[in-house]
Coordinates of C-alpha atoms in Angstrom, one line a residue:
M8 CA 0.1 0.0 0.1
A9 CA 1.5 3.4 -0.9
F10 CA 1.5 6.1 1.5
R11 CA 2.8 9.7 1.9
H12 CA 3.1 11.6 5.1
L13 CA 4.2 15.1 5.4
N14 CA 5.1 16.8 8.6
E15 CA 6.3 20.6 8.5
L16 CA 7.2 22.2 11.7
P17 CA 7.9 25.8 12.1
L18 CA 10.4 26.5 15.0
G19 CA 11.5 30.0 15.6
D20 CA 12.5 31.6 12.1
K21 CA 13.3 27.9 10.8
V22 CA 11.1 25.5 9.2
F23 CA 11.8 21.7 9.1
R24 CA 10.1 19.4 6.9
I25 CA 9.9 15.7 7.2
E26 CA 8.3 13.5 4.5
L27 CA 7.8 9.8 4.8
S28 CA 6.5 7.8 1.7
S29 CA 6.3 4.3 0.2
E30 CA 5.3 3.1 -3.0
D31 CA 4.8 -0.4 -1.5
D32 CA 5.0 -2.1 1.8
R33 CA 8.6 -3.0 1.7
E34 CA 10.4 0.1 1.6
V35 CA 10.2 3.6 3.3
V36 CA 11.9 6.8 2.1
V37 CA 12.6 9.6 4.5
N38 CA 13.1 13.2 3.1
F39 CA 14.5 15.9 5.7
T40 CA 14.8 19.5 4.6
G41 CA 15.4 22.7 6.8
W42 CA 15.5 26.3 5.8
R43 CA 15.1 29.8 7.2
E44 CA 11.5 31.5 7.0
G45 CA 11.2 33.3 3.7
H46 CA 14.5 31.5 2.1
A47 CA 13.3 28.1 1.2
A48 CA 15.5 27.9 -1.9
E49 CA 18.4 28.0 0.7
P50 CA 18.3 24.8 2.9
I51 CA 20.1 24.7 6.0
A52 CA 19.5 21.0 6.3
S53 CA 18.7 18.3 3.8
G54 CA 18.9 14.6 3.6
R55 CA 17.3 11.4 2.2
L56 CA 17.0 8.0 3.6
R57 CA 15.9 4.9 2.1
L58 CA 15.2 1.6 4.4
P59 CA 13.2 -1.6 4.6
V60 CA 9.9 -1.2 6.4
E61 CA 11.1 -3.8 9.1
D62 CA 14.0 -1.6 10.0
V63 CA 11.8 1.6 10.8
P64 CA 11.5 0.7 14.8
S65 CA 15.3 0.2 15.0
L66 CA 15.9 3.5 13.0
R67 CA 13.5 5.3 15.5
I68 CA 15.5 4.2 18.5
A69 CA 18.7 5.1 16.5
F70 CA 17.5 8.5 15.7
N71 CA 16.2 9.1 19.2
R72 CA 19.6 8.5 20.7
A73 CA 21.4 10.2 18.0
L74 CA 19.4 13.4 18.4
R75 CA 19.7 13.0 22.3
A76 CA 23.4 12.8 22.0
L77 CA 23.4 15.9 19.5
A78 CA 21.3 17.8 22.2
I79 CA 23.7 16.9 24.8
V80 CA 26.8 18.2 22.7
A81 CA 24.7 21.7 21.7
D82 CA 23.9 21.7 25.4
V83 CA 20.2 22.4 24.8
S84 CA 17.4 21.3 26.8
E85 CA 14.7 18.9 25.5
P86 CA 11.1 18.3 26.7
I87 CA 10.6 15.3 28.7
P88 CA 9.2 12.2 26.3
D89 CA 6.5 9.7 27.4
R90 CA 7.5 6.5 29.3
D91 CA 8.2 4.2 26.7
V92 CA 10.5 6.6 24.9
L93 CA 12.2 7.3 28.4
R94 CA 12.9 3.7 28.8
E95 CA 14.3 3.5 25.2
L96 CA 16.4 6.7 25.6
Y97 CA 17.6 6.4 29.2
P98 CA 18.6 2.7 30.0
G99 CA 19.1 3.8 33.8
H100 CA 15.6 5.7 34.2
G101 CA 14.1 4.5 37.4
A102 CA 16.9 2.5 38.4
P103 CA 18.2 2.8 42.0
W104 CA 21.5 4.9 42.5
V105 CA 24.3 2.8 44.1
P106 CA 27.2 4.5 46.1
V107 CA 29.9 3.9 43.3
H108 CA 27.6 5.8 40.8
E109 CA 26.7 8.4 43.5
E110 CA 30.6 9.0 44.0
E111 CA 31.1 9.4 40.1
L112 CA 28.4 11.7 39.8
L113 CA 29.8 14.2 42.3
R114 CA 33.3 13.9 40.8
R115 CA 31.9 14.6 37.4
F116 CA 29.6 17.4 38.9
H117 CA 32.8 18.9 40.7
D118 CA 34.9 18.7 37.3
N119 CA 32.3 21.1 35.9
E120 CA 30.8 18.4 33.6
T121 CA 27.5 19.6 32.4
V122 CA 24.3 18.0 33.8
A123 CA 23.2 16.9 30.4
R124 CA 26.5 15.0 29.9
I125 CA 26.3 13.4 33.4
A126 CA 22.7 12.3 32.5
A127 CA 23.8 10.7 29.2
R128 CA 27.0 9.0 31.0
F129 CA 24.4 7.3 33.6
G130 CA 21.5 6.8 31.1
R131 CA 19.2 9.0 33.1
T132 CA 17.2 12.3 32.6
P133 CA 19.0 15.6 33.5
D134 CA 16.1 16.0 36.1
S135 CA 16.8 12.9 37.8
V136 CA 20.6 13.9 37.9
R137 CA 19.7 17.3 39.5
T138 CA 17.2 15.4 42.0
K139 CA 20.1 13.2 43.0
L140 CA 22.5 16.2 43.4
R141 CA 19.9 17.9 45.8
E142 CA 19.5 14.8 47.7
L143 CA 23.4 14.7 48.2
G144 CA 23.2 18.2 49.4
H145 CA 24.6 20.1 46.4
D146 CA 22.9 22.8 44.2
P147 CA 23.0 21.8 40.8
R148 CA 23.8 25.3 39.5
R149 CA 27.1 25.7 41.9
P150 CA 29.4 22.8 41.4
E151 CA 31.8 24.7 43.6
Y152 CA 29.5 24.2 46.9
C153 CA 29.8 21.2 49.0
P154 CA 27.6 20.4 52.1
P155 CA 29.0 21.5 55.5
D156 CA 29.6 17.8 56.4
G157 CA 31.2 17.1 53.0
C158 CA 30.3 15.0 50.1
L159 CA 28.7 11.8 50.6
S160 CA 28.8 12.1 54.3
W161 CA 27.7 9.8 56.9
S162 CA 24.5 11.9 57.7
R163 CA 23.4 11.4 54.3
Y164 CA 23.2 7.6 54.4
A165 CA 21.8 7.3 58.0
S166 CA 19.6 9.7 59.7
P167 CA 20.4 10.5 63.6
T168 CA 16.5 9.6 64.2
L169 CA 17.0 6.2 62.8
L170 CA 20.2 5.5 64.8
G171 CA 19.2 7.4 67.9
A172 CA 21.2 10.4 68.9
A173 CA 24.6 10.0 70.8
G174 CA 24.1 9.7 74.4
E175 CA 20.5 8.5 74.4
P176 CA 19.7 4.9 75.8
G177 CA 20.2 2.5 72.7
G178 CA 21.8 5.2 70.5
A179 CA 25.4 5.3 69.6
A180 CA 27.6 7.6 67.7
P181 CA 28.5 6.5 64.2
G182 CA 31.8 4.4 64.5
A183 CA 31.4 3.8 68.3

């Protein structure tokens, strides 16, 4: 069955057009063009891709990952996609943080690596990295700041209420 689908997206002063077409059920052609508003004769982006229909799902995943990597390199934010796409794009999404990863997160953060790059390294969303940094007592906007009791301090792992304050019956100071 032949089909043609055209999607034209005006974004700011640019327009991007993605056209999908097929003459049969075996092959899909993807044409991509971009231009500045009013200057359609001078493309800023163009490309053509021909692939078997059964490879479309794999191509979608590949494009999502490539565009995500491009967004990280360009250091631009991206909207939060739906849950299924999140699982494809962020393999670590929803997984618990382990102490080794927390240490690596803080090392990279203090080395002034961007939150987007750190998120890509751990396969998580930038928001989950910011949340973990706050849980560890850091301000995601200030890599130079460390909590008063230090990075990955004991108080972060065990609350005094859980252990009992030092000097209380049944409570002991950490390390005692």
